[in-house]
PDB file of C-alpha atoms and ligand atoms in Angstrom:
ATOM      1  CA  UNK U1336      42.097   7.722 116.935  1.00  0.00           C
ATOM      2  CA  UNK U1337      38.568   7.943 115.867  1.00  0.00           C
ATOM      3  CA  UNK U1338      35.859  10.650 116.122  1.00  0.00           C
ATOM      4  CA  UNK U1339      33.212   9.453 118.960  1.00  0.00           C
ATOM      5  CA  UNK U1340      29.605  10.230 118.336  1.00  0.00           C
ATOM      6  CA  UNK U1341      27.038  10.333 121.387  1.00  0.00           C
ATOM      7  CA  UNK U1342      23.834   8.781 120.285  1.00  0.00           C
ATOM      8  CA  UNK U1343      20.087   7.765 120.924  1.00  0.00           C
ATOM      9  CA  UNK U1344      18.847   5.557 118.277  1.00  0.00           C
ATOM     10  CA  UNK U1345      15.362   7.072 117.806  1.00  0.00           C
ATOM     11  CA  UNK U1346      16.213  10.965 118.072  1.00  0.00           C
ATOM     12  CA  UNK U1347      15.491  12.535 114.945  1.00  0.00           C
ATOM     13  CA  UNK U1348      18.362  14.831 115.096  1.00  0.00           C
ATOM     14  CA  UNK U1349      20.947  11.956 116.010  1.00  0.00           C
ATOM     15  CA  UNK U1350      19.700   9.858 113.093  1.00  0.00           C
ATOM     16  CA  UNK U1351      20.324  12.537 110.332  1.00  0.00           C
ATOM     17  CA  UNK U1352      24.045  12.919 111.931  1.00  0.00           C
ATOM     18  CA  UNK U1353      24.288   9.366 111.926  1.00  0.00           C
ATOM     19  CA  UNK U1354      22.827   9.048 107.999  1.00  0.00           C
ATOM     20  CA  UNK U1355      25.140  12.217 107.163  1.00  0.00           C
ATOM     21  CA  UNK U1356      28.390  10.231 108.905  1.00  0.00           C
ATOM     22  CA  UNK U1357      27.499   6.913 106.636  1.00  0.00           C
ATOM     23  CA  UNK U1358      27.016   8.625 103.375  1.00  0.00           C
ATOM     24  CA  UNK U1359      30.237  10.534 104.084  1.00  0.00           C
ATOM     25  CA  UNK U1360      31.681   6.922 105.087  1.00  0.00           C
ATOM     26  CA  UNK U1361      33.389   8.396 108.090  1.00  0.00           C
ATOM     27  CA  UNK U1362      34.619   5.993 110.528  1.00  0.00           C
ATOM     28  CA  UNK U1363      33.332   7.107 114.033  1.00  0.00           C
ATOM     29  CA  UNK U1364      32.914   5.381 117.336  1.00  0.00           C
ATOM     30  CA  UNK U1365      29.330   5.727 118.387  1.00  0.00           C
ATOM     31  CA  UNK U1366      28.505   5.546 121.970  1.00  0.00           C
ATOM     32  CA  UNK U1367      24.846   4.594 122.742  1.00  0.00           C
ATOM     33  CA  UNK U1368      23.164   6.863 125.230  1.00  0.00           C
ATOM     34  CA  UNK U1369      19.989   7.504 126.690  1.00  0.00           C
ATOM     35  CA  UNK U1370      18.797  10.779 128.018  1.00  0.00           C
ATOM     36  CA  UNK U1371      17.859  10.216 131.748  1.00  0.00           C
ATOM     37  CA  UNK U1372      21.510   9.111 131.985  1.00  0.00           C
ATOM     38  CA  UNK U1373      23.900  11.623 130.032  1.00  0.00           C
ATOM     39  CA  UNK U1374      27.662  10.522 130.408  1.00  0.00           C
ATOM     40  CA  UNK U1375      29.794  12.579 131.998  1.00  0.00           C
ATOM     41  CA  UNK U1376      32.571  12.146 129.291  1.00  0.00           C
ATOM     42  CA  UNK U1377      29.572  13.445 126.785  1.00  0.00           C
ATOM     43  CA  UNK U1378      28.229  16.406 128.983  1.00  0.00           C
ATOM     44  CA  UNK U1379      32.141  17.687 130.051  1.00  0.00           C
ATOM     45  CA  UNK U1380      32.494  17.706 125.869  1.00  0.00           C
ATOM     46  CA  UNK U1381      28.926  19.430 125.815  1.00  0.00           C
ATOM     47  CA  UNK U1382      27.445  20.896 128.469  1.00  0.00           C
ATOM     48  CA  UNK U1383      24.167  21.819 127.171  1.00  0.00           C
ATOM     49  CA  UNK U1384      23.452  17.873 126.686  1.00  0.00           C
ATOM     50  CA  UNK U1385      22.159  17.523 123.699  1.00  0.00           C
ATOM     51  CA  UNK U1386      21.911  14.412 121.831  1.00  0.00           C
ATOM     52  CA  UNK U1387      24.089  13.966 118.996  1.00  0.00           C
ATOM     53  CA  UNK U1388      27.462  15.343 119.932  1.00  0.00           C
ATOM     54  CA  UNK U1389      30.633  14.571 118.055  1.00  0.00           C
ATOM     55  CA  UNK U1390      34.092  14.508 119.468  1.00  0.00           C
ATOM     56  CA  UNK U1391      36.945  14.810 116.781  1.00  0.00           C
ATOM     57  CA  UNK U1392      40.546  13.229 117.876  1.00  0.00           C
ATOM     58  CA  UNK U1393      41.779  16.724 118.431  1.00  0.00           C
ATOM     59  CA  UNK U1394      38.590  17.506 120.894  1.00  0.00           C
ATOM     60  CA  UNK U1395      37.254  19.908 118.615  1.00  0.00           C
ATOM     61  CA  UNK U1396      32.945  19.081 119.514  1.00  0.00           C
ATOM     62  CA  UNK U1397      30.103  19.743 117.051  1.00  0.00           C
ATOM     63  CA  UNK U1398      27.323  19.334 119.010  1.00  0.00           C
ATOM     64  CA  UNK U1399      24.598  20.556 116.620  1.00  0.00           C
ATOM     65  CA  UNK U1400      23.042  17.763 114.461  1.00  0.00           C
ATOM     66  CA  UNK U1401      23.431  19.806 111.046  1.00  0.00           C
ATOM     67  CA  UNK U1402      27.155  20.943 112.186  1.00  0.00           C
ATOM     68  CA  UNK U1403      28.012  17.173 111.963  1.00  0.00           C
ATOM     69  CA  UNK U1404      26.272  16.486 108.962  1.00  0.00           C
ATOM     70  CA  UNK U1405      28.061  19.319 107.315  1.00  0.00           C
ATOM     71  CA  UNK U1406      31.735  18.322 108.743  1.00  0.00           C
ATOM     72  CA  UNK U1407      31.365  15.031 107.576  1.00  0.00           C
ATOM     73  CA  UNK U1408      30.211  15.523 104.231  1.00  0.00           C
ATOM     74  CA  UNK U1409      33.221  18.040 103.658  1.00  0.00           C
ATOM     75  CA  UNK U1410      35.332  15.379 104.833  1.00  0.00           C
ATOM     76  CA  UNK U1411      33.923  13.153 101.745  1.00  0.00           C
ATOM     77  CA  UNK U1412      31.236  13.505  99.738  1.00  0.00           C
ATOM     78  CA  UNK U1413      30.462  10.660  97.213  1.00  0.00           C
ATOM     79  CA  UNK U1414      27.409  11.543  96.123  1.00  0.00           C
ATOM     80  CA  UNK U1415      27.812  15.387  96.110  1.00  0.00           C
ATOM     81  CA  UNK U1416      25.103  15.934  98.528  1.00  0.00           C
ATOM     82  CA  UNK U1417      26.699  19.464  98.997  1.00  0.00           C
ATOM     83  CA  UNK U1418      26.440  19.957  95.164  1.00  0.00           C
ATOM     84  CA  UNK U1419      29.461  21.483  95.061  1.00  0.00           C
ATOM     85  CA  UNK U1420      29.057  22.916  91.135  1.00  0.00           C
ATOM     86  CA  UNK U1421      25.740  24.995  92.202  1.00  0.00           C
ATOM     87  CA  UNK U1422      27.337  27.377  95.154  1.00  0.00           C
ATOM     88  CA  UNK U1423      23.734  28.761  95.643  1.00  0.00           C
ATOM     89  CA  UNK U1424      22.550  25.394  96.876  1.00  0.00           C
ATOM     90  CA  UNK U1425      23.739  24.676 100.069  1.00  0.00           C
ATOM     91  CA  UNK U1426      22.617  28.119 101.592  1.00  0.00           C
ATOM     92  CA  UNK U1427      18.860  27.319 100.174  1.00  0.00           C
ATOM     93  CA  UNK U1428      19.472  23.964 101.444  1.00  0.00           C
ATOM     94  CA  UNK U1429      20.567  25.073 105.106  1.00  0.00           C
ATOM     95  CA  UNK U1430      17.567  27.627 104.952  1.00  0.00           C
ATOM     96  CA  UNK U1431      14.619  24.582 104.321  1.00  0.00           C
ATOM     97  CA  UNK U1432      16.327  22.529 107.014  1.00  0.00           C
ATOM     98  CA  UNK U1433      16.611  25.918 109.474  1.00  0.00           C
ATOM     99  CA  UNK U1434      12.990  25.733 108.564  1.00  0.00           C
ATOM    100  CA  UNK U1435      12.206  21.928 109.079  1.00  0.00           C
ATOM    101  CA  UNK U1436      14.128  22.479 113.024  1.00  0.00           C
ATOM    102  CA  UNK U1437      12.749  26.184 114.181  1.00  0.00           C
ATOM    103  CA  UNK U1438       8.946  26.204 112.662  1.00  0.00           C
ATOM    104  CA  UNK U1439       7.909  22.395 111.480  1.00  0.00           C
ATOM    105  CA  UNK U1440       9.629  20.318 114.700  1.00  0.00           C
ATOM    106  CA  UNK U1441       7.739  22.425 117.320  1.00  0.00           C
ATOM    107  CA  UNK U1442       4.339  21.801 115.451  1.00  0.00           C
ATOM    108  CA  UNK U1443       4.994  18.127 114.865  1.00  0.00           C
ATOM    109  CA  UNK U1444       5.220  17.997 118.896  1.00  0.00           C
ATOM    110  CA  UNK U1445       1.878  19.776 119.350  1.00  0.00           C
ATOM    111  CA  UNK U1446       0.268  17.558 116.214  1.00  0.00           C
ATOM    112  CA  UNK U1447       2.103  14.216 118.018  1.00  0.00           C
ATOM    113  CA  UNK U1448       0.813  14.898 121.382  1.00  0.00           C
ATOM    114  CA  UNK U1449      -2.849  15.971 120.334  1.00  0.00           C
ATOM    115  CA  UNK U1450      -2.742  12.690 118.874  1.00  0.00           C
ATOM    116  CA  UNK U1451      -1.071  10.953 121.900  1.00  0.00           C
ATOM    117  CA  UNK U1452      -3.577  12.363 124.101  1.00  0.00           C
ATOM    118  CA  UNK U1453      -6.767  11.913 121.713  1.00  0.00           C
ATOM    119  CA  UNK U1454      -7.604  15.660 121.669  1.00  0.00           C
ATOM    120  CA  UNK U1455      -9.890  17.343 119.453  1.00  0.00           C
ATOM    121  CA  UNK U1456      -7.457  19.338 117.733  1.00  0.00           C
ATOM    122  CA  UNK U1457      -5.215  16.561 115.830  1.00  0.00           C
ATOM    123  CA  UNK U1458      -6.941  17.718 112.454  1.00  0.00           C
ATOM    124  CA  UNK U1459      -6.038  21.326 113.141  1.00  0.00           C
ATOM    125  CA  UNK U1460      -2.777  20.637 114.340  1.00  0.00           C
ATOM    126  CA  UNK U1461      -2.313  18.579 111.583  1.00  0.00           C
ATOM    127  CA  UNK U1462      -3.078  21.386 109.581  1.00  0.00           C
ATOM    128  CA  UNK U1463      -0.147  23.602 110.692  1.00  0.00           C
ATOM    129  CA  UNK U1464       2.174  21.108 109.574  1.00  0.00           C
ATOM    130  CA  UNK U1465       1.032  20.195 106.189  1.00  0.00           C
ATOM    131  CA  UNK U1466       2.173  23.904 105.429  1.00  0.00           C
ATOM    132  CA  UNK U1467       5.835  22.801 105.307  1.00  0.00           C
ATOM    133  CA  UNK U1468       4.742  19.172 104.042  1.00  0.00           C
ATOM    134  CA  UNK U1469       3.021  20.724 101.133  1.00  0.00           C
ATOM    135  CA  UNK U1470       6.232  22.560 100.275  1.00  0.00           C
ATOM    136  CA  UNK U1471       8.594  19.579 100.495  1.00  0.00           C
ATOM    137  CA  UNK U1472       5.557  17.866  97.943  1.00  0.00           C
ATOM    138  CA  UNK U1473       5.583  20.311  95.367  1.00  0.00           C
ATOM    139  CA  UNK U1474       9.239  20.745  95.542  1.00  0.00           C
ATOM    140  CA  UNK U1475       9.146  16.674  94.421  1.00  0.00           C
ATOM    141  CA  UNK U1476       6.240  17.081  92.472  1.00  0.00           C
ATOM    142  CA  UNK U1477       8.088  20.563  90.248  1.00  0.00           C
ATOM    143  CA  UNK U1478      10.934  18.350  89.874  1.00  0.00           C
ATOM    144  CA  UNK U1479       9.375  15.216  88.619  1.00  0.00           C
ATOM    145  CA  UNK U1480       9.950  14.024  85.222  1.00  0.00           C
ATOM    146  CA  UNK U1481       6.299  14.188  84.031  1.00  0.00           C
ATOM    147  CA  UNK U1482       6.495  12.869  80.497  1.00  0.00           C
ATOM    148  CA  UNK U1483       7.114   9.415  82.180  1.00  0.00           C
ATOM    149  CA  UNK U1484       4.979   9.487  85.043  1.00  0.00           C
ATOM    150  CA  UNK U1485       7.440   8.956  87.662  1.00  0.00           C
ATOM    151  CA  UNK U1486       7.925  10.254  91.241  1.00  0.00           C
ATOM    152  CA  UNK U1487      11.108  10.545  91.928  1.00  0.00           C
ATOM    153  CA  UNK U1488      11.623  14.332  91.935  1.00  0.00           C
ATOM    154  CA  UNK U1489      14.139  16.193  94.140  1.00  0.00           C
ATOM    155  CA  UNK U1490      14.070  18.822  96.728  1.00  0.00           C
ATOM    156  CA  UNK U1491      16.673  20.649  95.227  1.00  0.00           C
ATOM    157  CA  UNK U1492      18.675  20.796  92.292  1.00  0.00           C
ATOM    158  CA  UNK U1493      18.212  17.697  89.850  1.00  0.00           C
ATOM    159  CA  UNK U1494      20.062  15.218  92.338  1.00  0.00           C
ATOM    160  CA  UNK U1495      19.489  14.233  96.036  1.00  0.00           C
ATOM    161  CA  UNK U1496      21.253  16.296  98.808  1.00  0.00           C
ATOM    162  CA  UNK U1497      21.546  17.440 102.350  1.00  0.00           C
ATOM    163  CA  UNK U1498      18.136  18.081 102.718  1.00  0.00           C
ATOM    164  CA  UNK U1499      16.851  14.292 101.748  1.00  0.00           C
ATOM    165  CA  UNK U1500      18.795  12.943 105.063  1.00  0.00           C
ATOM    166  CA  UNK U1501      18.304  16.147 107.192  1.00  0.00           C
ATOM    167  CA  UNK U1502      14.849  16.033 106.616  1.00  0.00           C
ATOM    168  CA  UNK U1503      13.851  11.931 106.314  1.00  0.00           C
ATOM    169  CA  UNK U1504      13.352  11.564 110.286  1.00  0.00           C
ATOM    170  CA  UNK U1505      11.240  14.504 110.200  1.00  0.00           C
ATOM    171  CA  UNK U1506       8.586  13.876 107.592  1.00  0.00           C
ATOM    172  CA  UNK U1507       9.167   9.594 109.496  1.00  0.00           C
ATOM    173  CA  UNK U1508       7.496  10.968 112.520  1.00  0.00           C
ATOM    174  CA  UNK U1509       5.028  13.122 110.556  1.00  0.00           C
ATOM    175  CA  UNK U1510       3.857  10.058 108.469  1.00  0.00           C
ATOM    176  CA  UNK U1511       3.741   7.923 111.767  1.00  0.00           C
ATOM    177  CA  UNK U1512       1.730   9.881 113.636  1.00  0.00           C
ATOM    178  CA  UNK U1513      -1.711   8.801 111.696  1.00  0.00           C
ATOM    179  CA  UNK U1514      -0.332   6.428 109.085  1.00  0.00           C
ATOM    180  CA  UNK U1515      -3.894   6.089 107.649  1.00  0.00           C
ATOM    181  CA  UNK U1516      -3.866   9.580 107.004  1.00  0.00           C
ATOM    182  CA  UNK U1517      -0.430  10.058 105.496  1.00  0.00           C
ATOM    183  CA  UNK U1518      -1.359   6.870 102.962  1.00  0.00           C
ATOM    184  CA  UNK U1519      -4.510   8.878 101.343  1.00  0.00           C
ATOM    185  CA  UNK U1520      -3.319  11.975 101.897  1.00  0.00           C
ATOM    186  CA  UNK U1521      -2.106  14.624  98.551  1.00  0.00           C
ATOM    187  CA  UNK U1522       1.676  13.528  99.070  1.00  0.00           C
ATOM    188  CA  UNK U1523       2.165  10.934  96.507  1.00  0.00           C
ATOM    189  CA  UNK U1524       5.477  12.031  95.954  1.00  0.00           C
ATOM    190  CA  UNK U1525       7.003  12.456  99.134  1.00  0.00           C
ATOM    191  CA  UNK U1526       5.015   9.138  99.823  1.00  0.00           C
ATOM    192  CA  UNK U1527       7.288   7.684  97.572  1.00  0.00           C
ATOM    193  CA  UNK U1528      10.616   9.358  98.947  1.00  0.00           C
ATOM    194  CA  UNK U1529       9.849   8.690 102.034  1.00  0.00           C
ATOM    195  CA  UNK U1530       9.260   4.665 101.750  1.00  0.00           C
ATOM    196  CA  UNK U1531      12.454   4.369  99.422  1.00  0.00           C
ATOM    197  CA  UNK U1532      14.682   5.917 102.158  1.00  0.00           C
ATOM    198  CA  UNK U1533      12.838   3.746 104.714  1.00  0.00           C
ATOM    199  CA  UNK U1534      13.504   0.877 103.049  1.00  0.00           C
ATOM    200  CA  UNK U1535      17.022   1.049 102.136  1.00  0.00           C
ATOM    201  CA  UNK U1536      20.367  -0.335 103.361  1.00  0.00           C
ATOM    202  CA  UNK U1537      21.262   2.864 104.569  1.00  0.00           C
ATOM    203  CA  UNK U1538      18.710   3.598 106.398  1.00  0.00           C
ATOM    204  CA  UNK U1539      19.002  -0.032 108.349  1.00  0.00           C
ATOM    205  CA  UNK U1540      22.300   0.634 109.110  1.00  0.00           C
ATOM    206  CA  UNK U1541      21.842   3.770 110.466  1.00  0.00           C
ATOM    207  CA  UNK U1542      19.209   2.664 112.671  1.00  0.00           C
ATOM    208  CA  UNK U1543      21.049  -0.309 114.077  1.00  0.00           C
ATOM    209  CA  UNK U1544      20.441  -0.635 117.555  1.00  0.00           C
ATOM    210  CA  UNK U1545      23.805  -0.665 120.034  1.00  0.00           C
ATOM    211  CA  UNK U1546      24.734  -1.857 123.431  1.00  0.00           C
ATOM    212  CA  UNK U1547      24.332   1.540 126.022  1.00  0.00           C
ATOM    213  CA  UNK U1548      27.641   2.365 126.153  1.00  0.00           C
ATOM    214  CA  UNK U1549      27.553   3.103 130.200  1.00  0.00           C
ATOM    215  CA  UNK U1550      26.822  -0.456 130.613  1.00  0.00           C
ATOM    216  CA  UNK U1551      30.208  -1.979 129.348  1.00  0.00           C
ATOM    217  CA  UNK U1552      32.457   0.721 127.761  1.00  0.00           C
ATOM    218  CA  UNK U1553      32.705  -1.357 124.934  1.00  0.00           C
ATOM    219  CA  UNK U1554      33.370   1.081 121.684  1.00  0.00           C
ATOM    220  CA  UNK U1555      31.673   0.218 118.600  1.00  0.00           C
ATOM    221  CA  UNK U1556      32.055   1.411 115.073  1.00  0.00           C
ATOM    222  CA  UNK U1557      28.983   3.471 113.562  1.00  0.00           C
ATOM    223  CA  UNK U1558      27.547   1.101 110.388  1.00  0.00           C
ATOM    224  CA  UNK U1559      29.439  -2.320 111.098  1.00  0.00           C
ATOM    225  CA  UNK U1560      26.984  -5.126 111.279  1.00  0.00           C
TER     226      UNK U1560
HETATM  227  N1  GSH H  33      19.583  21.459 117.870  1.00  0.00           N
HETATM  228  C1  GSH H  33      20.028  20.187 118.381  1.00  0.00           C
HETATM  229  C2  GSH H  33      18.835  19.457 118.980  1.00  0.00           C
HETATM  230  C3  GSH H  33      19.195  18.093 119.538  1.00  0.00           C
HETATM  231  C4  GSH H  33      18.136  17.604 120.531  1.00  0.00           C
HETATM  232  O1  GSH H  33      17.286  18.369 120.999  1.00  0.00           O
HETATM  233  N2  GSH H  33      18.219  16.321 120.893  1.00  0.00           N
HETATM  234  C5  GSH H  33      17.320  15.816 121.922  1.00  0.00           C
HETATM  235  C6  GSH H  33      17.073  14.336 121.785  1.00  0.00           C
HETATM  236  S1  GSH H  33      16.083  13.956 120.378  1.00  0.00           S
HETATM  237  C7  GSH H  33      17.988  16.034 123.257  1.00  0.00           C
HETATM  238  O2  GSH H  33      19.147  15.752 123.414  1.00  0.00           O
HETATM  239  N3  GSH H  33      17.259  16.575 124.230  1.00  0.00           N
HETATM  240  C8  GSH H  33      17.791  16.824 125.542  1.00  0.00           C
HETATM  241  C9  GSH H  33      17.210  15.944 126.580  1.00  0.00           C
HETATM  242  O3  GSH H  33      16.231  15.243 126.273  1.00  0.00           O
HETATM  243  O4  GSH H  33      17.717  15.961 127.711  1.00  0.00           O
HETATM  244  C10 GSH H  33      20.674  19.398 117.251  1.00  0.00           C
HETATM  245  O5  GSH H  33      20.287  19.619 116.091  1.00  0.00           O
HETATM  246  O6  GSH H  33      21.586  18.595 117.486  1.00  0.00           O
END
């Protein structure tokens, strides 16, 4: 028996379980959902109905985004994205994301929907978020190997980690809210971060796009083509 992860392609919080689940290469069954039609096998696991929520074979459920992320990569960890030499990491790592989910996420709404709705107050609202954008920027920026001009610093550490997926489709909607903007803005480097995650295999596969799974039942494996 498999794990079975609840899904919605485009929900920020369901794509970094889904990106934590593939670079952990666990094997799940994902189950396409949408939210005006929760399934009742999901919401008797859950009943607070939030989208992502995993289902291990022994019915333990980790229904917080993060949670998942966290059990997978302690399942496996290829790339050490826990960096488990540096035990002060993944509490400063947890803390930024804590950050990203309770401070940045309810801005980006306000900034997304002054935008949506053409109101005056898009720059300002902007403005709020570029406080935590800034951060992520200079943490790049501190990071980045100067002597030979490059860009490809790291939020933590000298290596990528949880943060890069927990965080990439955060600063996604941030940059596609006014694209124009986010191409001349001061964030070369996280510019840079952003369009190599955006353009990699992983990041395909982890937004591959599934059959609901109310529709047919049929179980399909997170990341097979
Ligand atoms: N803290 C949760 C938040 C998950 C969340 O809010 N997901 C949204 C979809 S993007 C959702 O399910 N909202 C409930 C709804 O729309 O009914 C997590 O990290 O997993």
């Amino acid at each position: 028996m498999l794990p079975i992860l609840y899904s919605l392609q485009h929900c920020p919080y369901a794509m970094r379980a889904r990106l934590g689940l593939l670079m952990a290469q666990q094997k799940v069954v994902l189950r396409a959902v949408v939210t005006k039609d929760k399934p009742a096998e999901m919401l008797a696991a859950s009943p607070k109905g939030t989208i992502p929520v995993l289902v291990l074979p022994d019915q333990t459920v980790i229904d917080e985004s993060l949670d998942i992320m966290v059990w997978a990569l302690r399942q496996n960890d290829p790339q050490d994205l826990l960096h488990a030499d540096a035990p002060s990491h993944l509490p400063a790592m947890l803390d930024l994301i804590q950050r990203n989910d309770q401070a940045f996420k309810p801005q980006l709404e306000t900034y997304k929907k002054s935008k949506r709705f053409h109101l005056k107050t898009e720059a300002e609202e902007r403005e709020k978020c570029e406080t935590f954008i800034a951060e992520l920027e200079q943490r790049l920026a501190a990071a980045t190997d100067a002597k030979n001009n490059e860009l490809n610093g790291h939020f933590i550490g000298s290596k990528p980690s949880l943060i890069d997926y927990a965080l990439l489709p955060f600063v996604r909607q941030f940059a596609r809210v006014n694209r124009p903007w986010f191409n001349q803005a001061p964030y070369p480097h996280l510019r840079l971060w952003l369009d190599t995650h955006l353009q990699s295999r992983l990041y395909s596969r982890a937004m591959a796009k599934y059959p609901l799974w109310l529709d047919n039942r049929e179980e399909c494996l997170l990341g097979e083509d």
